[in-house]
Coordinates of C-alpha atoms in Angstrom, one line a residue:
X1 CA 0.0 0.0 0.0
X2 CA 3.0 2.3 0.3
X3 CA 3.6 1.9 -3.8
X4 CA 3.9 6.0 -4.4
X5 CA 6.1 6.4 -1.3
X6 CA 9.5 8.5 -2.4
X7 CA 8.5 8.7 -5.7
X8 CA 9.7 11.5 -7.3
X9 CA 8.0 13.9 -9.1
X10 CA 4.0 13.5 -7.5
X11 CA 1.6 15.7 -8.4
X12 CA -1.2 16.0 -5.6
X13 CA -3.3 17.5 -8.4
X14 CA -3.8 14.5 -10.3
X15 CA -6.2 12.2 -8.5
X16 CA -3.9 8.8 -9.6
X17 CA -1.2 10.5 -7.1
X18 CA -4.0 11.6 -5.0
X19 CA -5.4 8.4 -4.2
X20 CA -1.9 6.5 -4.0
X21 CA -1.3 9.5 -0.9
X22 CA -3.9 8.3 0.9
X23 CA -3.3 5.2 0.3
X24 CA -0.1 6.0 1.6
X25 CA -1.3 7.2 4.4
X26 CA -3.2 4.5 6.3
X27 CA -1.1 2.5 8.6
X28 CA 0.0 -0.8 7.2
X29 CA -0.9 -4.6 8.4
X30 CA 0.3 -7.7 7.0
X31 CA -1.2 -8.2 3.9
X32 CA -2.8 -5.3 3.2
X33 CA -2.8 -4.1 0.2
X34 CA -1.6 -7.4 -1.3
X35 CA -2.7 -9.0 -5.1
X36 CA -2.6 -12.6 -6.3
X37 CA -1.9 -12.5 -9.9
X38 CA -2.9 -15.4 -12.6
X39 CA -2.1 -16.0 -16.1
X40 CA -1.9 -18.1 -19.0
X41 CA 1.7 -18.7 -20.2
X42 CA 2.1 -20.0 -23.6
X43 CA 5.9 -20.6 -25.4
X44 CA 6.8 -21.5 -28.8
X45 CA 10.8 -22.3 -29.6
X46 CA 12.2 -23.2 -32.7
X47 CA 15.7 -24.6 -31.9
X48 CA 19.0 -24.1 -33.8
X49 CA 21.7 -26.2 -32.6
X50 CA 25.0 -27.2 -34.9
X51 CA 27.8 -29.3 -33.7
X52 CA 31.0 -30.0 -34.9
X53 CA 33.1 -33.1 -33.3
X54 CA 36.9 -33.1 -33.5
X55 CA 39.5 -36.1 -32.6
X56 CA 39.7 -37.1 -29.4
X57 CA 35.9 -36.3 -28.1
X58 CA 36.6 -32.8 -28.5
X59 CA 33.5 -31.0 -29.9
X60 CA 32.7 -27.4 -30.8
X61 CA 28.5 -26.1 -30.7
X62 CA 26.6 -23.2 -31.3
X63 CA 22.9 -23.0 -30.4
X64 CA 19.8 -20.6 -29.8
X65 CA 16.5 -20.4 -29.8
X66 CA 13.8 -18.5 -32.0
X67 CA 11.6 -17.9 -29.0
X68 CA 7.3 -16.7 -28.9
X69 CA 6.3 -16.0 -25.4
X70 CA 3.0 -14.6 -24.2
X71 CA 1.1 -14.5 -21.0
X72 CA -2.3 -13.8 -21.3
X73 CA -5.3 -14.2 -19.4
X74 CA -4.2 -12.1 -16.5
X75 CA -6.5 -11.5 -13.4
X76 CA -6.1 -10.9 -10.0
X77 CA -7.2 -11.7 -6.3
X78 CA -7.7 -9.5 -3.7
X79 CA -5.8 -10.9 -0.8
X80 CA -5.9 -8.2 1.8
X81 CA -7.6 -9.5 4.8
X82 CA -11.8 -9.7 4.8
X83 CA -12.2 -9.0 8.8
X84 CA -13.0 -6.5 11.1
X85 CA -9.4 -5.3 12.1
X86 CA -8.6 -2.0 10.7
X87 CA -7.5 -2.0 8.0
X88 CA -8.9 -4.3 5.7
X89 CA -10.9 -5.4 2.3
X90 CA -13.3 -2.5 3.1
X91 CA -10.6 0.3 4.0
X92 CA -12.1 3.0 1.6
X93 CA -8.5 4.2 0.6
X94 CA -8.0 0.8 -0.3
X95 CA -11.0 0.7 -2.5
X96 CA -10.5 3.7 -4.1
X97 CA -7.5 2.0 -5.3
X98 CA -9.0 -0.8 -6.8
X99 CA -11.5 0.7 -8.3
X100 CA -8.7 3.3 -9.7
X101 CA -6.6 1.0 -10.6
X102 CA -6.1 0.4 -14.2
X103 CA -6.1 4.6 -14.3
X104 CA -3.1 4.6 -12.0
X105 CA -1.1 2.0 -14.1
X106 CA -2.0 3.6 -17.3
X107 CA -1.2 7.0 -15.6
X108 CA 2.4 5.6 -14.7
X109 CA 2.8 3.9 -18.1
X110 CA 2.6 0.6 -16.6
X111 CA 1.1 -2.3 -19.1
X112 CA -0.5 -5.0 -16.5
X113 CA -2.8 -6.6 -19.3
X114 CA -0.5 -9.4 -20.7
X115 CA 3.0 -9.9 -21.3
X116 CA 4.7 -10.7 -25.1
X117 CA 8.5 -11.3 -25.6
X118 CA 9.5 -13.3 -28.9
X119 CA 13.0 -13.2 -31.1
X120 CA 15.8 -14.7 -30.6
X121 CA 17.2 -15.6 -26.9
X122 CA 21.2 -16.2 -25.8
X123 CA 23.4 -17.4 -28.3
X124 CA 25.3 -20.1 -27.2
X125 CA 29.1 -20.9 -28.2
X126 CA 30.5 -24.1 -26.5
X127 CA 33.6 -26.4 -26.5
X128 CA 33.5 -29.7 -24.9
X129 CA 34.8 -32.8 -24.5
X130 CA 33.1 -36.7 -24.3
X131 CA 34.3 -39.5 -22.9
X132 CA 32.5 -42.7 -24.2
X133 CA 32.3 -46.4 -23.3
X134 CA 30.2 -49.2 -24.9
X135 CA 30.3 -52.5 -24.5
X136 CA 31.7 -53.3 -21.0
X137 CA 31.3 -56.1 -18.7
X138 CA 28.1 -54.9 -16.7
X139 CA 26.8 -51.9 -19.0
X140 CA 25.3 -51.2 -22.9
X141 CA 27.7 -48.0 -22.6
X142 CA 28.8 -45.3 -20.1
X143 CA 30.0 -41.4 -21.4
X144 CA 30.2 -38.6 -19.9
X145 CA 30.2 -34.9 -21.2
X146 CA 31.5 -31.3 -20.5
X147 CA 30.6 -28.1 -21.9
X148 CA 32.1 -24.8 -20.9
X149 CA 31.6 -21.8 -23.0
X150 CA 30.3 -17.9 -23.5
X151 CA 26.4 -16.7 -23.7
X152 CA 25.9 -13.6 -26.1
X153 CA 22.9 -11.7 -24.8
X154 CA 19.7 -11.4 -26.1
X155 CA 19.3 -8.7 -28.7
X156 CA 15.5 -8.2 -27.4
X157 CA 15.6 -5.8 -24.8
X158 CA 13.0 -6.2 -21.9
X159 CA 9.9 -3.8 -22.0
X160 CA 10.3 -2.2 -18.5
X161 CA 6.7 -0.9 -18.6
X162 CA 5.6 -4.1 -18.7
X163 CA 5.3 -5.8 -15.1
X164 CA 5.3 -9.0 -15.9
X165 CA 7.2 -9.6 -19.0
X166 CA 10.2 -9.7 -16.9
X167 CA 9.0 -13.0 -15.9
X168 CA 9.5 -14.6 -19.6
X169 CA 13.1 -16.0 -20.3
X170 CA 14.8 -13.4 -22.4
X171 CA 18.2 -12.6 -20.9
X172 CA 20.4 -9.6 -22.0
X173 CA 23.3 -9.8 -20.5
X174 CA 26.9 -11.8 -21.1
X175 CA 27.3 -15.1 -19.5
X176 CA 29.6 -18.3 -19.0
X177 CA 28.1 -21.6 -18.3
X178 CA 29.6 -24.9 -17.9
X179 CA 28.3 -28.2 -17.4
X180 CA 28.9 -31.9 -16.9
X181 CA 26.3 -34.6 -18.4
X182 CA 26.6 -38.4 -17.4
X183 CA 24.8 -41.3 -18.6
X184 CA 25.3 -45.3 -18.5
X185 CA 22.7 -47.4 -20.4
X186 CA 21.9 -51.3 -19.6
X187 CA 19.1 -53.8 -20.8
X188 CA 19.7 -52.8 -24.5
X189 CA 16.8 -49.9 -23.4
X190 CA 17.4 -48.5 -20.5
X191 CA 19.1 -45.2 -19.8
X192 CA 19.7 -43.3 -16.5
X193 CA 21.8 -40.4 -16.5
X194 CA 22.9 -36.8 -14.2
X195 CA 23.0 -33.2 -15.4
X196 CA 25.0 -30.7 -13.5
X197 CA 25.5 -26.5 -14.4
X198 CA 26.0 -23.4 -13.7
X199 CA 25.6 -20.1 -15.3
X200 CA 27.7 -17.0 -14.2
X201 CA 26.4 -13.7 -15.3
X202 CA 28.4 -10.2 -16.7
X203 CA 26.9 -6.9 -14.5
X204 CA 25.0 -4.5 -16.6
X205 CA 23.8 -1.0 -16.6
X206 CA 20.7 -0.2 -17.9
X207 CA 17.2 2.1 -17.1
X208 CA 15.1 -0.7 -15.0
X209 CA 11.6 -0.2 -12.3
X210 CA 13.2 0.0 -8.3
X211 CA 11.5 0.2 -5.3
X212 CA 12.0 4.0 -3.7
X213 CA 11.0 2.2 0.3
X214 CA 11.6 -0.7 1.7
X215 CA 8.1 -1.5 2.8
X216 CA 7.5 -2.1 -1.5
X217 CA 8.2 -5.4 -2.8
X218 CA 6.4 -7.5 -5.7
X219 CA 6.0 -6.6 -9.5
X220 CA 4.4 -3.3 -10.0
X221 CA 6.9 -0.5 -9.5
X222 CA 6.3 3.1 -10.1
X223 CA 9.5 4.9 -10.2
X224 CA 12.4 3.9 -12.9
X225 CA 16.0 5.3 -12.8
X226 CA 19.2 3.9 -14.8
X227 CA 20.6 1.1 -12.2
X228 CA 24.2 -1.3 -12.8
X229 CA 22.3 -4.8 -12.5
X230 CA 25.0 -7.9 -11.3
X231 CA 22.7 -11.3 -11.9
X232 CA 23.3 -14.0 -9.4
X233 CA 24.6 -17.0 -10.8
X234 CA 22.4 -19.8 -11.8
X235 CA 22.7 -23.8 -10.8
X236 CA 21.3 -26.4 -12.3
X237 CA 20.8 -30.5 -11.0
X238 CA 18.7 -33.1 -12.9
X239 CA 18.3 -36.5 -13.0
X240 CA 16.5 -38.9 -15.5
X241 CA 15.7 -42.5 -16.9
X242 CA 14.9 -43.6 -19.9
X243 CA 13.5 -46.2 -21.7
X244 CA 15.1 -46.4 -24.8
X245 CA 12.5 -47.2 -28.1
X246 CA 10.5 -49.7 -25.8
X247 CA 7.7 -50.2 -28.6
X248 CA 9.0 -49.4 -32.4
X249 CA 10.3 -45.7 -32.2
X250 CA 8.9 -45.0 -29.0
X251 CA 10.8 -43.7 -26.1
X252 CA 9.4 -42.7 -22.2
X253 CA 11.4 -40.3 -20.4
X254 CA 11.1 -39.2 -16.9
X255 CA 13.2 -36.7 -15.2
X256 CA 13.8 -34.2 -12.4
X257 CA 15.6 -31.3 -11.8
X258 CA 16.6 -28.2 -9.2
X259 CA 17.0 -24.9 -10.2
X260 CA 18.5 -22.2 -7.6
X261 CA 19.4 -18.5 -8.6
X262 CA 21.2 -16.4 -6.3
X263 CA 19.8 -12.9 -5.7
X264 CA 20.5 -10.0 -8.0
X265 CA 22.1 -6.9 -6.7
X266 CA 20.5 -3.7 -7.8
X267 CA 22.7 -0.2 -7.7
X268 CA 20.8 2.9 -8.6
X269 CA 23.0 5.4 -10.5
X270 CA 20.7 8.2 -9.1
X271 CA 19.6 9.5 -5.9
X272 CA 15.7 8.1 -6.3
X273 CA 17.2 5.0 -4.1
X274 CA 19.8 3.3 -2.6
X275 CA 21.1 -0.3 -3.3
X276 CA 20.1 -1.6 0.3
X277 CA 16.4 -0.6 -0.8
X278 CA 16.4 -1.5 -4.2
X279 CA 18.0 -5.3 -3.7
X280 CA 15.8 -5.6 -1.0
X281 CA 13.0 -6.9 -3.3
X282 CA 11.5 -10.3 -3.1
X283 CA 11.6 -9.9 -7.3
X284 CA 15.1 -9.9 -7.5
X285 CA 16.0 -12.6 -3.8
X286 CA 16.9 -16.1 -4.5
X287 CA 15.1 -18.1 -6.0
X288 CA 14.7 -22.5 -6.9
X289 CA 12.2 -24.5 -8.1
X290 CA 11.5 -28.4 -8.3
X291 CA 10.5 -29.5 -11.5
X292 CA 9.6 -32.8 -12.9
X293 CA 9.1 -33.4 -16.6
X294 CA 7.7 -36.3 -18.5
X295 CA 8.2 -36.7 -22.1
X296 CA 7.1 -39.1 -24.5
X297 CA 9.6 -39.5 -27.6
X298 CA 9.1 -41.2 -31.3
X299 CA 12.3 -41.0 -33.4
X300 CA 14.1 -44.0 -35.9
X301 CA 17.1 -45.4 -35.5
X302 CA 19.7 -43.1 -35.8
X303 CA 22.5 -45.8 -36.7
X304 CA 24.0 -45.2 -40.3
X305 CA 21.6 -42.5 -40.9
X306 CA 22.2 -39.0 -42.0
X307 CA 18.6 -37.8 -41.3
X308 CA 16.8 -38.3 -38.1
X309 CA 13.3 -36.9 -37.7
X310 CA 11.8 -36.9 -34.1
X311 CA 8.6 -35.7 -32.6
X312 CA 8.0 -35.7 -29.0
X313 CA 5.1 -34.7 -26.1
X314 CA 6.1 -33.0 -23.1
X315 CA 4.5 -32.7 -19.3
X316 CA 6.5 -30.2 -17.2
X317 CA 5.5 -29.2 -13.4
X318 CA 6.9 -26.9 -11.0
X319 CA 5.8 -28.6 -7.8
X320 CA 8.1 -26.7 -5.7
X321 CA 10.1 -24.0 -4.8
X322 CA 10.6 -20.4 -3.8
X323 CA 9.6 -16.8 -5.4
X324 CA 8.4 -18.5 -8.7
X325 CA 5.5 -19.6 -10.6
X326 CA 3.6 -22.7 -9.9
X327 CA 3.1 -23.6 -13.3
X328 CA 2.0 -26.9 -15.7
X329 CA 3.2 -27.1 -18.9
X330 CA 2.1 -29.5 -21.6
X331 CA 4.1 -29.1 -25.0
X332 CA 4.9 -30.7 -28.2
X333 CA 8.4 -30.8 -30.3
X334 CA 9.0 -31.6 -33.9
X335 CA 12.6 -32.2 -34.7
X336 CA 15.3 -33.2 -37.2
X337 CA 18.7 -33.9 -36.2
X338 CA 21.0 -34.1 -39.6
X339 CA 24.5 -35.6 -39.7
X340 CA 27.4 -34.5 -42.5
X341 CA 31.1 -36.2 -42.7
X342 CA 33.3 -33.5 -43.4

């Protein structure tokens, strides 16, 4: 309820700023003032992978993704408290608000309605090295694989006026991930296998949203000033077994993973905040999520062939975690992988 406090620039003339001041003005409870957002999140990616192997295991790869994101379908619930402890649902302050309160975004340029992002996302350059066994006394094969390489930022910049299209995966700034994948395979179809990475992020200095007191926190921010951003790092651990082409061309896959990203350090380059206020924001605080995908795969053998098509139907779920969204995903993938001998 204190979303106008520190702002700079108000003017007590215009009845957007007039209501957020008395909103403002009531004294505070916990969770007053507080919105639930929902939304429909839909993602198309066309992915552009090429890989070139070497002697030895050693491989080179460059991939990205051609990526349509929307989030549509955007409501909200009221989840300041319905009882007779002042204040509450009924505080008239707080009404005026709501009843305000598509005015008040528009009148701060704020686009709450849905969220669109789409071109293309981080471009990928990688070397690696594979280690592979088949054949051995107890196992079909064993390999393992590491990656280490640079991400080139996003040439789509975030729309800053848009609260929640910070939410979709564009990134725009320099990285360097690395990563180990291990698999062993045994029955002549089944596959079990780990995934291990970590993504380390370039600071960056760009016009962003802030919080101006530390009583704000969540999405909607009114006040924007330039601010040097330095991204925690990201880590990645997954898990997964497979059953390799169990009927004709038809593979199961199940699989798990944890994601954890360490908080983001805001610094203002202006005097509208300070960095203890604007990194204090439950936006930009670690975060993780659990996540377990199923996926079932149809694809030929690939042995002695040049062209591989594949097609393949996804479940995803985050069923846990911190600061993210809860969401199910369904999805579908058509795919060609293509070999040359150079």
């Amino acid at each position: 309820h204190v979303l106008s406090k520190n702002v700079p620039n108000k003017d007590l003339s215009k009845i957007e700023d007039i209501i957020l001041q008395d909103l403002e003005n009531v004294v505070g409870r916990t969770n007053f003032g507080t919105l639930e957002y929902k939304g429909k999140l839909e993602n198309t990616e066309l992915s552009l992978d090429y890989q070139q192997n070497f002697a030895k295991g050693f491989f080179a790869e460059v991939n990205t993704c051609i990526v349509s994101q929307k989030i549509s379908d955007i409501t909200y619930t009221d989840k300041t408290p319905d009882d007779g402890i002042y204040p509450n649902k009924n505080t008239i302050q707080w009404q005026r608000f709501l009843n305000n309160y598509s005015n008040i975004m528009s009148y701060y340029d704020l686009d709450v309605s849905s969220a669109k992002a789409s071109g293309f996302s981080n471009l990928a350059i990688l070397a690696g090295w594979t280690y592979n066994k088949v054949d051995t006394d107890y196992l079909d094969y064993a390999d393992a694989t590491i990656r280490a390489g640079v991400l080139l930022p996003s040439p789509s910049d975030e729309n800053i006026n848009n609260i929640f299209e910070r939410a979709l995966s564009t990134v725009d700034f320099f990285g360097f991930p690395i990563s180990f994948d291990g698999a062993i395979g045994s029955y002549n179809w089944l596959s079990l296998g780990v995934h291990a990475s970590a993504f380390f992020w370039l600071n960056k200095t760009k016009e962003i949203r802030i919080k101006t007191d530390s009583e704000q926190n969540g999405y909607i921010k009114l006040a924007k000033t330039s601010t040097k951003i330095d991204p925690g790092a990201v880590w990645v651990l997954g898990m997964f077994a497979k059953a390799e082409h169990i009927l004709k061309g038809f593979s199961l896959l199940c699989a798990y993973s944890l994601t954890k990203k360490d908080a983001t350090t805001l610094t203002p380059q202006t005097t509208i905040s300070t960095a203890a206020i604007a990194s204090n924001d439950q936006v930009y605080d670690e975060w993780r999520k659990h996540t377990i995908n199923f996926a079932l795969e149809y694809d030929v053998e690939k042995e002695n062939k040049r062209c591989v098509p594949a097609i393949r139907i996804s479940y995803n779920r985050v069923v846990g975690g911190k600061r993210v969204f809860k969401s199910l995903l369904w999805g579908g993938t058509i795919g060609i992988d293509i070999a040359f001998k150079f």
